[in-house]
Amino acid sequence: MPQITLPDGSQRGYAESVSVLDVARDIGPGLAKATVAGRVNGKLVDACDLITDDAELQIITPKDADGVDIIRHSCAHLLGHAVKQLYPEAQMAIGPVIEDGFYYDIRYDAGFHPEDLERIEQRMLELIDQDYDVVKRITPRYEVLQLFRERGEDYKVQLVEDMPEVEAMALYYHQEYIDMCIGPHVPNTRFLKAVKLTKLAGAYWRGDPNNEMLQRIYGTAFADRKGLKAYLALIEEAQKRDHRRIARNQDLFHLQDEAPGMVFWHPNGWRIYTVLQDYLRGRLEEHGYQEIRTPELVDRSLWERSGHWEKFREDMFTTQSENRDYAVKPMNCPCHVQVYNQGLKSYRDLPIRFSEFGNCHRNEPSGTLHGLMRVRNFVQDDAHIFCSEEALQAEVSDFLDLAFSVYSDFGFDNVAVALSTRPKERVGEDSLWDKAEAALEQALDGKGMEWTVNPGEGAFYGPKIELSMRDCLNRVWQCGTMQVDFSMPGRLGAEYVTETGDRAVPVMLHRAIFGSFERFIGVLTEHYGGNWPVWLAPTQVEVLNITDRQADYAQEIQAKLVAQGLRAQVDLRNEKVGFKIREHTMKRIPYLVVVGDQEREAQTVAVRTRTGEDLGAMSLEKLVDKLKADIALLGRQH
RNA sequence: GCCCAUGUAGCUCAGGGGUAGAGCACUUCCUUGGUAAGGAAGAGGUCCCCGGUUCAAAUCCGGGCAUGGGCUCCA
C-alpha cells in the first residue's frame, strides 16, 4: 500500500504498486503526456518502473534539467537504432550524455564521413516520427551476453564481462534495436524531436591510445526545437569570440606553416603582451620575487640529472654541437636550481623566490596544437620558491591569494580549481608524494574553496594544483599552477644550512599564474570577446578628423594624448567620418575622438565609445582623466 | 601521434580535366563629406608542396606539410 509524497508535500495512497506514469496519470493527463521519468526517493527511475513502498516522488518532464539529460541519453540510443539500420556491420560501444549533448562511440571500419552523418540524422528523424515506445526489460546476465554475442556486438559483450557482479541488466528496446543502459530513458520517441548530430571524430576505445580508434558521433538534443535553435545560435555567437578570428581582425599575431605552434606577434598583440608582463612584474615584486634569466639551450647531462631526459624526452627539442647533446628547455626548473646553487644558502635566506619569464619549447604532438592555447613555443610566468618544509604551507597559501588577486584584476570569477595527484610515470619516493599531496590539500582546504581531484594527472616530479579557465566554446585550459616538488632539489644538489649547522634539502615549489602568456592572452581574448579593457587595448584612442582642415588639430590632440602616456592613433585618411567610425568601432577601439571645425574652434574633442555611445564634446583634460580612470580599473569591470 | 574534414587573391569564400572568379581590403583619381560602408578606374594568384595518370591537372590518384573539429597527451 504505497503512500506517495509529491514535491509540494501532497500525498496519494495506492492499494498496490504503481508506476511513475500511473501516478502522473492520476494527477492529470497533461502531466502523464509530459512524463519522461521519475525521481523516487532521490533516485532517477523509468516512467514504467513500479513503486512498491512509501516514497517521495518527483515526476520528471522535459522542463527539468534531468529530463533533458534523459532525452539526450535516449537520443544516443536512437542514434544506435538508426546506425544499425543503415550500417548493420557497425558495432556499438558506449553512448553517454555529456555537457551540452551526447555521443556514441562506434566501430565501423569503413569509417563515417560527413554525408553519413546527414543520412543517420535523417533516419533518426524518420524513426522519431513513428512515435514508437521505448521498452525496458530487466534481463538476466547470461541472456544479455547471449543476445549481444548473437548480434555481434563485441563491445557490449566486453562491457558486460567487465561487470561480473551484476546479475541482470536493463535492456532498452527501440523496436528491433537493443541497447544496454542503467537508464532511465524516455518512454516514447516523441520526446526526441529536437535532436541534431553535430560532429564526427575519432576516439580510442576506453580512452586508451593503445586500443583501436572508434568513430565517435556527437549530437545534442533539447526539450523542444526552440531550445535547440537557441543553443545553435549561442554556439554561433561564441565562435565570433574565437581568439584566432579576433586576432586576424585586430592584427594581434599570426602563425604560419614554417613554424607550427610558434607565434609571430604583431605590434598590437605584443602591446598586450608587454602590458601584461609589466603588470605581473609589479605584482611579483610586491610579493617578494626576484627576477632572473636562464639559458634556453642546456647540455643533456643536466636534463639527465633532473629526470627530464628519462621522463620528458619525447617532448623536448634536441640538438648537438661538437659532440655534445643539448636540449632546448621545456621547463625552467633545473636552471633555477643552478642559480640557487651558486653560493651557500642559510635557512635565514629562505624562502627564495626566483621568477623568470621563461621562453620554453615543447615538442607537442602535431594534433594537439590549437591557436594560442596549445603551442610549441611559449613563455611561462614561471617562478620557483625554495623554502623549508615548515614554510611550505604558508607559501602555497600566499601563492593562492596572489593568483586569485591577479585573476580578479582581469575579471575572472569562474576559475576551476583541481588537485592533480601522482602519475604512473614519476620520480621520488611515495612517502614524499604523500607529504606533497597532503600539503596541497591542506592549503586548498585552508582557503575554503571548491576543488576537485584529477587522479594520476600530476607532473612527473610532484602533484599540482591546477587553476583553469574556459574558452568561448567551453573548453577548459589550465593556466595557473602550484606544484610541490620534494625530488628535484635533491637530485640537483640544492641545500641550505639549518639553524643547527646541518645541511638540509629545500622544498621547491613550481608555480605560475598566467601559465603561459600565449594561452593566457588566448583566454583573455575570448573572455573579453576582443573588447579589451582600456588598460590592455593596443590602441586606446583613435583620433578622427572630419576634413583636411582639422588635420593639424587632430595630430596635436594625438600628440598630447601620447605625451600623457596613452596609446593614441590618428586617422587622417580622406574618408567620411562615418566610414572611419565604422572601421575603428569594428576593431573595438575603446574611444573614438572626432574633431571637426567646431571642436577645433572650441578646443574640445567629441568622444564616442566602441559601444556606440556619444559622450559629446569635452576638454582634452577631461578625456585624459576618463582614460586614466578606466586604466586604473584594470580589467575588473568586465 | 591517431580519426574525420579542409587548403584557390591580404581576408571571407565560390568554382572545377582545356584563358582563374566574387565581395571586402589594397593602389590611383574624383569627392572635403559631422558619428557604423561616397563614386570611378586599376593592380593583385606557382589554386599548400612533391610525385603519378593524361595530349592536357588548380581540378583525378598517391605521398607529404599545415590548419580546423575531436581522441590521447599537456601551460
XYZ file of C-alpha atoms (C1' of nucleotides) in Angstrom:
713
model
C 0.000 0.000 0.000
C 2.452 2.698 -1.157
C 1.894 6.204 0.088
C 3.393 8.641 -2.474
C 4.594 12.062 -1.362
C 4.917 14.682 -4.099
C 7.327 17.645 -4.028
C 4.558 20.024 -2.902
C 4.018 17.826 0.161
C 0.703 16.382 -1.005
C 0.223 12.636 -0.629
C -1.527 9.956 -2.587
C -2.216 6.448 -1.369
C -2.460 3.395 -3.582
C -3.760 -0.092 -2.907
C -0.935 -1.747 -4.769
C 2.310 -0.989 -6.546
C 2.079 1.804 -9.078
C 4.341 3.025 -11.838
C 5.616 6.583 -12.042
C 3.424 7.020 -15.080
C 0.361 5.736 -13.173
C 0.821 8.435 -10.582
C 1.275 11.056 -13.290
C -1.939 9.891 -14.981
C -3.671 10.091 -11.678
C -2.616 13.723 -11.312
C -3.640 14.711 -14.814
C -3.497 13.703 -18.466
C -1.280 16.669 -19.379
C 1.346 15.620 -16.890
C 1.087 11.995 -17.976
C 1.809 13.032 -21.537
C 4.840 15.046 -20.445
C 6.287 12.387 -18.148
C 9.821 11.414 -19.117
C 10.841 9.642 -15.925
C 10.601 9.882 -12.179
C 12.749 10.583 -9.192
C 11.877 8.187 -6.388
C 13.488 8.911 -3.045
C 16.148 10.903 -4.875
C 16.917 8.224 -7.451
C 16.048 8.588 -11.127
C 13.839 5.771 -12.446
C 11.940 4.975 -15.607
C 8.344 6.070 -16.019
C 7.360 2.416 -16.200
C 9.185 1.459 -13.006
C 6.940 0.326 -10.173
C 6.889 1.926 -6.766
C 6.174 -0.735 -4.172
C 6.634 1.105 -0.881
C 6.007 4.534 0.548
C 8.126 7.002 -1.378
C 8.806 10.572 -2.281
C 8.215 11.068 -5.972
C 9.039 13.819 -8.387
C 7.722 13.500 -11.916
C 10.457 14.379 -14.426
C 9.350 16.208 -17.574
C 11.370 17.782 -20.398
C 11.265 21.029 -18.427
C 13.649 19.576 -15.827
C 17.398 19.570 -16.392
C 17.304 15.836 -15.636
C 14.591 15.460 -18.250
C 16.825 16.998 -20.909
C 19.682 14.685 -19.923
C 17.380 11.693 -20.233
C 16.244 12.906 -23.651
C 19.879 13.215 -24.719
C 20.705 9.765 -23.450
C 17.753 8.304 -25.331
C 18.911 10.158 -28.436
C 22.170 8.230 -28.185
C 20.123 5.008 -28.309
C 18.072 6.395 -31.164
C 21.348 7.128 -32.956
C 22.237 3.469 -32.428
C 18.886 2.412 -33.856
C 19.456 4.489 -36.999
C 23.104 3.469 -37.394
C 22.333 -0.248 -37.150
C 19.590 0.050 -39.751
C 21.873 1.852 -42.178
C 25.142 0.107 -41.334
C 24.333 -3.359 -39.921
C 28.010 -4.259 -39.597
C 28.663 -1.343 -37.222
C 29.318 -2.289 -33.607
C 28.073 -0.027 -30.843
C 30.447 0.735 -27.967
C 29.370 3.408 -25.487
C 26.975 6.321 -25.802
C 26.919 8.623 -22.784
C 25.462 12.046 -22.061
C 27.955 14.896 -21.848
C 27.710 18.593 -21.105
C 25.563 20.059 -23.901
C 24.690 16.772 -25.573
C 25.698 13.178 -26.106
C 27.932 11.000 -28.246
C 28.168 7.408 -29.332
C 31.425 5.539 -29.994
C 31.016 3.077 -32.816
C 33.272 0.575 -34.530
C 32.731 0.951 -38.255
C 35.773 0.022 -40.261
C 34.777 1.796 -43.457
C 34.689 4.976 -41.400
C 31.915 7.530 -41.183
C 32.015 10.621 -43.352
C 30.060 13.857 -43.150
C 27.468 12.541 -45.626
C 26.846 9.588 -43.318
C 26.021 11.993 -40.518
C 23.281 13.524 -42.653
C 21.925 10.109 -43.558
C 21.900 8.976 -39.951
C 20.222 12.143 -38.733
C 17.607 11.807 -41.453
C 16.860 8.233 -40.389
C 16.654 9.322 -36.754
C 14.023 11.901 -37.647
C 12.038 9.251 -39.531
C 12.179 6.938 -36.532
C 11.098 9.720 -34.187
C 8.055 10.306 -36.368
C 6.926 6.739 -35.739
C 6.332 7.686 -32.091
C 7.366 4.219 -31.064
C 7.501 3.157 -27.433
C 10.859 2.529 -25.817
C 10.509 -0.710 -23.882
C 12.592 -1.606 -20.856
C 13.306 -5.209 -19.904
C 15.404 -6.313 -16.986
C 17.304 -9.259 -18.418
C 19.473 -11.867 -16.723
C 23.159 -11.532 -17.368
C 23.556 -14.775 -19.363
C 20.730 -13.781 -21.663
C 22.245 -10.346 -22.209
C 25.571 -11.922 -23.093
C 23.927 -14.386 -25.428
C 21.944 -11.656 -27.097
C 24.905 -9.379 -27.738
C 27.012 -12.321 -28.902
C 24.337 -13.312 -31.395
C 24.199 -9.763 -32.638
C 27.972 -9.489 -32.981
C 28.144 -6.582 -30.528
C 31.651 -7.354 -29.302
C 31.991 -4.146 -27.320
C 28.741 -4.660 -25.450
C 29.880 -8.195 -24.606
C 33.129 -6.769 -23.225
C 31.218 -4.232 -21.159
C 29.048 -6.953 -19.648
C 32.051 -9.151 -18.974
C 33.668 -6.259 -17.156
C 30.892 -6.128 -14.576
C 30.803 -9.713 -13.300
C 28.974 -8.736 -10.135
C 25.879 -7.554 -11.975
C 23.246 -10.334 -12.207
C 20.788 -8.621 -14.534
C 20.892 -5.630 -16.825
C 18.292 -3.219 -18.095
C 17.853 -3.549 -21.835
C 16.048 -0.846 -23.731
C 14.254 -1.884 -26.911
C 13.998 0.620 -29.712
C 11.939 -1.664 -31.938
C 14.491 -4.196 -33.253
C 17.453 -2.279 -31.779
C 18.522 -3.201 -28.272
C 20.831 -1.220 -26.046
C 22.020 -1.794 -22.522
C 21.840 1.016 -20.024
C 21.308 1.926 -16.401
C 18.718 4.409 -17.602
C 16.260 5.928 -17.200
C 15.078 6.594 -20.724
C 12.144 8.302 -22.372
C 9.047 6.106 -22.752
C 8.470 7.122 -26.372
C 10.458 8.680 -29.226
C 8.096 11.635 -29.434
C 10.252 13.274 -26.739
C 13.253 13.291 -29.059
C 12.134 15.704 -31.747
C 14.729 18.438 -31.078
C 17.854 16.450 -31.900
C 20.835 17.280 -34.096
C 24.066 15.484 -34.882
C 26.912 17.937 -34.600
C 30.283 16.422 -35.318
C 32.312 13.413 -36.203
C 35.552 12.420 -34.506
C 37.838 9.570 -33.676
C 38.092 8.272 -30.130
C 40.099 5.438 -28.625
C 38.186 2.503 -27.182
C 38.190 3.051 -23.415
C 40.211 6.218 -23.986
C 43.387 4.189 -24.340
C 45.639 5.098 -27.283
C 46.913 1.507 -27.358
C 43.412 0.390 -28.308
C 41.781 0.737 -31.695
C 40.222 4.018 -32.676
C 36.457 4.095 -32.899
C 34.231 6.535 -34.732
C 32.550 8.991 -32.406
C 29.394 10.799 -33.433
C 28.465 13.820 -31.339
C 24.985 15.241 -31.120
C 22.805 17.369 -28.964
C 19.131 17.469 -28.072
C 16.745 19.705 -26.210
C 13.250 19.628 -24.801
C 11.969 21.398 -27.893
C 13.024 22.884 -31.221
C 13.214 26.336 -29.688
C 15.834 25.221 -27.187
C 17.881 23.575 -29.920
C 17.718 26.664 -32.092
C 18.762 28.907 -29.221
C 21.684 26.618 -28.466
C 22.886 26.626 -32.068
C 22.637 30.420 -32.153
C 24.645 30.585 -28.929
C 27.398 28.435 -30.417
C 27.492 30.645 -33.467
C 27.850 33.744 -31.271
C 30.557 32.057 -29.227
C 32.541 31.318 -32.377
C 32.726 35.038 -33.031
C 34.799 35.324 -29.874
C 37.364 32.793 -31.141
C 40.768 34.311 -30.395
C 42.116 33.319 -33.798
C 39.353 35.214 -35.515
C 39.717 38.283 -33.287
C 43.480 38.181 -33.752
C 43.045 38.476 -37.508
C 40.549 41.289 -37.140
C 42.718 43.213 -34.674
C 46.075 42.261 -36.198
C 47.410 40.725 -32.977
C 49.582 37.832 -34.197
C 49.831 35.128 -36.795
C 51.003 31.551 -37.151
C 52.434 30.069 -40.324
C 53.295 26.671 -41.693
C 57.057 27.051 -41.335
C 56.808 27.457 -37.558
C 53.932 25.290 -36.362
C 52.864 26.153 -32.861
C 55.101 29.212 -32.642
C 53.702 32.699 -32.582
C 54.614 35.697 -34.727
C 53.455 38.585 -32.547
C 52.365 41.734 -34.375
C 52.666 45.201 -32.795
C 49.098 45.113 -31.439
C 49.397 41.699 -29.841
C 52.836 42.434 -28.488
C 51.482 45.583 -26.857
C 49.034 43.456 -24.884
C 51.820 41.056 -24.023
C 54.129 43.763 -22.691
C 51.379 45.427 -20.653
C 50.682 42.053 -19.063
C 54.340 41.458 -18.382
C 54.830 44.888 -16.792
C 51.763 44.351 -14.642
C 52.853 40.938 -13.444
C 56.409 42.103 -12.795
C 54.961 44.661 -10.418
C 52.769 42.134 -8.639
C 55.640 39.671 -8.242
C 57.931 42.339 -6.852
C 55.308 43.199 -4.238
C 55.274 39.542 -3.243
C 58.998 39.112 -2.737
C 60.039 37.528 -6.017
C 63.401 38.189 -7.653
C 63.509 38.039 -11.441
C 66.251 36.035 -13.134
C 67.090 34.845 -16.629
C 68.476 31.437 -17.590
C 69.699 29.744 -20.807
C 67.342 28.183 -23.314
C 69.816 25.578 -24.524
C 71.317 23.315 -21.889
C 73.537 20.230 -22.029
C 71.908 16.842 -21.851
C 73.670 15.963 -18.590
C 71.604 18.474 -16.623
C 68.373 17.041 -18.056
C 69.576 13.570 -17.118
C 70.117 14.620 -13.536
C 66.773 16.432 -13.323
C 64.925 13.400 -14.672
C 63.680 15.181 -17.795
C 65.809 13.106 -20.142
C 64.132 9.969 -18.846
C 60.569 11.179 -18.293
C 60.141 14.077 -20.706
C 62.437 13.156 -23.592
C 59.707 12.915 -26.242
C 58.577 16.452 -25.523
C 61.988 18.075 -25.877
C 63.674 19.533 -28.945
C 67.267 18.438 -29.005
C 70.333 19.420 -30.958
C 74.038 18.729 -30.876
C 77.268 20.541 -31.454
C 80.915 19.487 -31.158
C 79.932 16.047 -29.859
C 77.689 17.381 -27.113
C 73.936 16.837 -26.909
C 71.732 19.713 -25.899
C 68.031 20.152 -25.220
C 66.037 23.319 -25.703
C 64.459 23.887 -22.322
C 60.871 22.709 -21.941
C 60.802 23.975 -18.332
C 62.851 26.406 -16.298
C 63.125 24.482 -13.052
C 66.551 22.804 -13.488
C 68.090 26.147 -14.442
C 66.569 27.853 -11.435
C 68.150 25.269 -9.164
C 71.511 26.138 -10.783
C 71.053 29.766 -9.777
C 70.046 28.670 -6.278
C 73.139 26.500 -6.054
C 75.509 29.428 -6.566
C 76.793 30.271 -3.098
C 75.969 28.585 0.176
C 72.432 29.274 1.384
C 71.397 29.662 5.017
C 67.982 28.995 6.497
C 67.975 32.762 7.009
C 67.937 33.246 3.197
C 64.758 31.213 2.745
C 62.306 31.426 1.239
C 63.970 32.368 -2.017
C 61.551 33.130 -4.830
C 63.101 33.206 -8.309
C 60.848 34.302 -11.155
C 61.533 34.173 -14.861
C 59.545 34.969 -17.953
C 60.968 31.770 -19.299
C 60.922 31.054 -23.003
C 60.220 27.336 -23.357
C 59.824 24.944 -26.267
C 57.969 21.654 -26.085
C 57.637 19.281 -28.979
C 53.890 18.844 -28.600
C 52.233 16.231 -30.840
C 51.037 17.925 -34.037
C 47.417 17.014 -33.427
C 47.280 18.898 -30.157
C 48.231 22.364 -31.412
C 45.447 24.894 -31.035
C 45.870 28.606 -31.808
C 47.460 30.346 -28.829
C 46.048 27.833 -26.377
C 48.408 24.993 -27.176
C 51.701 25.944 -28.817
C 55.230 24.597 -29.031
C 56.984 27.799 -28.045
C 55.633 29.723 -25.101
C 56.713 31.990 -22.307
C 55.793 30.932 -18.812
C 55.343 33.403 -15.983
C 57.359 30.865 -14.070
C 58.802 31.004 -10.587
C 60.362 28.573 -8.152
C 60.153 29.025 -4.446
C 62.840 27.372 -2.340
C 61.764 27.003 1.246
C 61.910 24.786 4.292
C 59.257 22.169 4.828
C 57.819 24.206 7.690
C 57.296 27.221 5.426
C 55.656 25.227 2.663
C 52.076 25.610 3.813
C 52.341 29.393 4.085
C 53.972 29.698 0.668
C 51.238 27.694 -1.048
C 48.621 29.730 0.722
C 50.232 33.054 -0.220
C 50.501 31.941 -3.797
C 46.803 31.133 -3.978
C 45.985 34.598 -2.613
C 48.224 36.243 -5.194
C 46.885 34.157 -8.071
C 43.261 34.892 -7.261
C 44.020 38.551 -6.748
C 45.589 38.640 -10.229
C 42.631 36.812 -11.764
C 40.200 39.262 -10.230
C 42.163 42.103 -11.858
C 41.135 40.558 -15.166
C 37.541 39.989 -14.148
C 37.833 36.202 -13.961
C 35.364 34.854 -11.451
C 34.981 31.287 -12.708
C 38.390 29.756 -12.162
C 38.190 25.976 -11.740
C 40.472 24.551 -9.060
C 41.730 20.970 -9.212
C 44.355 18.888 -7.470
C 46.270 16.507 -9.730
C 47.843 13.612 -7.903
C 50.760 11.261 -8.562
C 51.025 9.857 -12.105
C 52.233 6.384 -13.026
C 55.457 7.749 -14.525
C 57.144 9.617 -11.718
C 60.318 10.255 -9.743
C 60.562 10.304 -5.940
C 59.547 8.077 -3.062
C 55.876 7.509 -2.310
C 56.384 8.924 1.171
C 57.399 12.225 -0.427
C 54.342 12.139 -2.670
C 52.166 11.551 0.390
C 53.611 14.645 2.016
C 53.389 16.787 -1.102
C 49.780 15.847 -1.852
C 48.754 16.416 1.738
C 50.371 19.869 1.718
C 48.385 20.966 -1.310
C 45.140 19.521 0.021
C 45.553 21.348 3.286
C 46.320 24.624 1.543
C 43.192 24.315 -0.586
C 41.012 23.398 2.354
C 42.542 26.289 4.272
C 41.193 28.665 1.627
C 37.751 27.153 1.908
C 37.466 26.874 -1.870
C 35.723 24.285 -4.000
C 38.112 21.915 -5.721
C 38.165 18.577 -7.466
C 40.742 15.816 -7.805
C 42.328 14.622 -11.067
C 43.801 11.295 -10.032
C 47.117 10.449 -11.686
C 47.434 13.746 -13.529
C 50.283 15.319 -11.598
C 53.674 16.257 -13.081
C 56.373 13.582 -13.002
C 58.163 15.360 -10.145
C 55.188 16.345 -7.994
C 51.442 16.833 -7.518
C 49.891 20.089 -8.661
C 47.070 22.468 -8.073
C 45.619 23.464 -11.428
C 43.778 26.727 -11.953
C 41.794 26.557 -15.196
C 39.671 28.836 -17.362
C 37.236 28.106 -20.142
C 37.375 29.373 -23.718
C 34.484 30.592 -25.854
C 33.365 27.021 -26.615
C 33.691 25.905 -23.003
C 36.932 24.048 -23.479
C 38.976 24.051 -20.297
C 42.575 25.353 -20.312
C 44.895 25.135 -17.376
C 46.541 28.469 -16.671
C 47.807 28.793 -13.123
C 49.532 26.015 -11.264
C 51.255 25.306 -7.957
C 53.375 22.195 -7.744
C 55.189 20.794 -4.740
C 58.485 19.133 -5.537
C 60.447 17.198 -2.916
C 62.606 15.458 -5.535
C 64.334 17.781 -7.934
C 66.235 19.930 -5.398
C 67.845 16.796 -4.011
C 68.601 15.375 -7.451
C 70.294 18.617 -8.431
C 72.165 19.074 -5.169
C 70.310 22.048 -3.692
C 70.782 22.517 0.047
C 70.922 25.060 2.832
C 72.489 25.330 6.261
C 69.997 24.858 9.076
C 69.827 26.574 12.462
C 71.811 23.699 13.946
C 74.501 23.985 11.319
C 73.408 20.866 9.427
C 72.690 20.649 5.736
C 69.106 20.225 4.529
C 67.463 19.996 1.128
C 64.912 22.737 0.468
C 61.462 22.036 -0.898
C 60.882 23.545 -4.314
C 57.526 24.950 -5.393
C 56.906 25.388 -9.120
C 54.234 27.957 -9.771
C 52.658 30.070 -12.497
C 49.657 32.390 -12.613
C 49.117 33.078 -16.306
C 50.610 29.684 -17.106
C 51.918 30.941 -20.396
C 51.493 34.379 -21.916
C 50.279 32.724 -25.095
C 47.488 30.722 -23.517
C 46.533 33.497 -21.117
C 46.232 36.020 -23.942
C 44.175 33.483 -25.882
C 41.828 33.019 -22.952
C 41.692 36.771 -22.308
C 40.846 37.483 -25.940
C 37.834 35.182 -25.736
C 36.917 36.354 -22.243
C 36.663 39.941 -23.482
C 35.464 38.981 -26.958
C 38.021 41.445 -28.326
C 36.645 44.304 -26.222
C 39.893 44.851 -24.356
C 39.651 46.900 -21.198
C 41.291 50.270 -21.816
C 44.223 49.093 -19.715
C 45.090 46.401 -22.281
C 43.728 47.824 -25.543
C 46.582 48.089 -28.077
C 45.113 51.400 -29.226
C 43.152 53.215 -26.545
C 42.042 56.227 -28.556
C 41.714 56.869 -32.274
C 41.544 60.498 -33.289
C 39.480 61.158 -36.428
C 39.370 64.387 -38.383
C 36.339 65.265 -40.476
C 38.073 67.173 -43.238
C 41.645 68.087 -44.052
C 41.119 71.415 -42.309
C 41.393 69.700 -38.897
C 44.387 67.504 -39.723
C 46.807 69.617 -37.701
C 44.452 69.821 -34.744
C 43.892 66.049 -34.831
C 47.623 65.404 -34.790
C 48.042 67.872 -31.969
C 45.402 66.020 -29.918
C 47.043 62.683 -30.612
C 50.465 64.024 -29.614
C 49.063 65.368 -26.339
C 47.426 62.032 -25.548
C 50.661 60.187 -26.259
C 52.519 62.670 -24.051
C 50.164 61.608 -21.260
C 51.313 58.027 -21.703
C 48.203 56.969 -23.608
C 48.134 54.814 -26.717
C 46.555 57.107 -29.292
C 46.455 56.869 -33.067
C 45.215 59.374 -35.611
C 43.296 58.560 -38.786
C 43.719 61.380 -41.311
C 42.591 59.377 -44.324
C 40.453 61.063 -46.932
C 37.303 59.195 -45.877
C 33.979 60.231 -44.480
C 33.793 60.225 -40.704
C 31.066 57.567 -40.757
C 33.416 55.244 -42.611
C 36.229 55.779 -40.130
C 33.896 55.299 -37.177
C 32.643 52.028 -38.585
C 36.120 50.744 -39.185
C 37.559 51.573 -35.774
C 34.418 50.500 -33.973
C 34.709 47.099 -35.616
C 38.300 46.946 -34.402
C 36.869 47.530 -30.904
C 38.977 50.597 -30.131
C 37.595 51.845 -26.798
C 37.358 55.560 -27.578
C 36.969 57.411 -30.855
C 37.647 61.125 -30.807
C 36.110 63.146 -33.622
C 37.446 66.606 -34.334
C 35.779 68.981 -36.784
C 35.755 72.735 -37.128
C 33.543 73.130 -34.045
C 35.911 71.223 -31.800
C 38.940 72.969 -33.178
C 37.322 76.383 -32.562
C 36.257 75.439 -29.025
C 39.481 73.496 -28.330
C 37.479 70.411 -27.384
C 37.090 66.825 -28.607
C 33.876 64.907 -29.415
C 34.061 61.451 -27.827
C 32.336 58.256 -28.867
C 32.717 54.789 -27.382
C 33.008 51.486 -29.188
C 29.544 50.591 -27.931
C 28.167 53.493 -29.962
C 27.567 55.837 -27.062
C 28.072 59.517 -27.910
C 29.674 61.254 -24.920
C 29.546 64.658 -26.629
C 32.220 67.334 -26.635
C 34.633 67.689 -23.751
C 38.012 69.171 -22.961
C 41.115 67.137 -23.617
C 41.853 67.131 -19.866
C 38.516 65.560 -19.138
C 39.145 62.856 -21.733
C 42.563 62.123 -20.265
C 41.051 61.830 -16.781
C 38.440 59.471 -18.124
C 41.011 57.259 -19.784
C 43.216 57.187 -16.717
C 40.240 56.272 -14.554
C 39.446 53.396 -16.931
C 43.035 52.200 -16.905
C 43.105 52.243 -13.108
C 40.198 49.804 -13.115
C 42.378 47.274 -14.939
C 40.079 44.528 -16.220
C 37.796 44.380 -13.221
C 34.796 45.987 -14.887
C 34.416 43.285 -17.463
C 50.780 10.707 -32.556
C 45.507 8.752 -34.034
C 40.360 9.614 -36.669
C 37.494 12.989 -39.891
C 37.421 17.411 -42.781
C 39.817 21.459 -45.158
C 43.967 24.092 -48.005
C 42.066 28.931 -54.573
C 43.964 36.933 -54.184
C 45.693 40.357 -47.872
C 40.556 38.478 -45.649
C 35.805 35.606 -46.346
C 34.605 32.194 -49.849
C 32.543 30.276 -54.978
C 34.300 27.185 -58.964
C 36.388 22.810 -61.058
C 40.358 17.783 -66.777
C 41.322 22.679 -71.711
C 42.190 31.887 -70.971
C 41.416 31.839 -62.672
C 36.195 34.046 -60.120
C 33.128 37.296 -56.430
C 32.659 40.581 -52.189
C 35.597 43.242 -48.853
C 40.635 45.090 -48.340
C 44.723 47.456 -51.464
C 46.587 51.500 -55.320
C 45.319 55.917 -58.229
C 41.866 59.684 -59.383
C 37.302 62.417 -58.202
C 34.969 63.874 -53.776
C 36.297 67.671 -48.054
C 31.700 64.840 -46.552
C 29.569 65.745 -38.625
C 29.080 59.892 -35.797
C 28.734 52.166 -38.429
C 30.281 51.393 -45.680
C 30.592 58.349 -51.198
C 31.999 57.402 -56.562
C 35.190 55.708 -60.691
C 39.298 53.205 -62.567
C 43.305 49.829 -61.620
C 46.577 46.265 -59.750
C 46.736 41.603 -57.447
C 47.089 34.246 -57.701
C 53.212 28.605 -58.584
C 44.862 27.343 -56.958
C 49.851 24.349 -49.902
C 54.343 21.152 -51.540
C 56.329 16.693 -54.200
C 55.272 12.767 -57.381
C 51.797 9.911 -60.714
C 47.740 9.321 -64.532
C 46.582 12.240 -69.044
C 47.611 15.247 -75.429
C 46.322 18.475 -71.209
C 45.948 18.596 -63.735
C 44.285 24.024 -59.594
C 40.632 20.028 -60.687
C 41.644 12.855 -60.749
C 45.180 9.417 -57.856
C 49.366 8.677 -54.199
C 52.669 10.759 -50.541
C 53.988 14.868 -47.517
C 53.053 19.533 -44.759
C 49.759 22.809 -42.353
C 45.078 24.256 -40.379
C 40.139 23.101 -38.141
C 36.988 19.602 -35.044
C 37.669 15.507 -31.755
C 40.708 11.418 -29.090
C 45.240 10.720 -26.346
C 48.781 13.899 -24.090
C 49.937 18.937 -21.816
C 50.900 25.698 -19.751
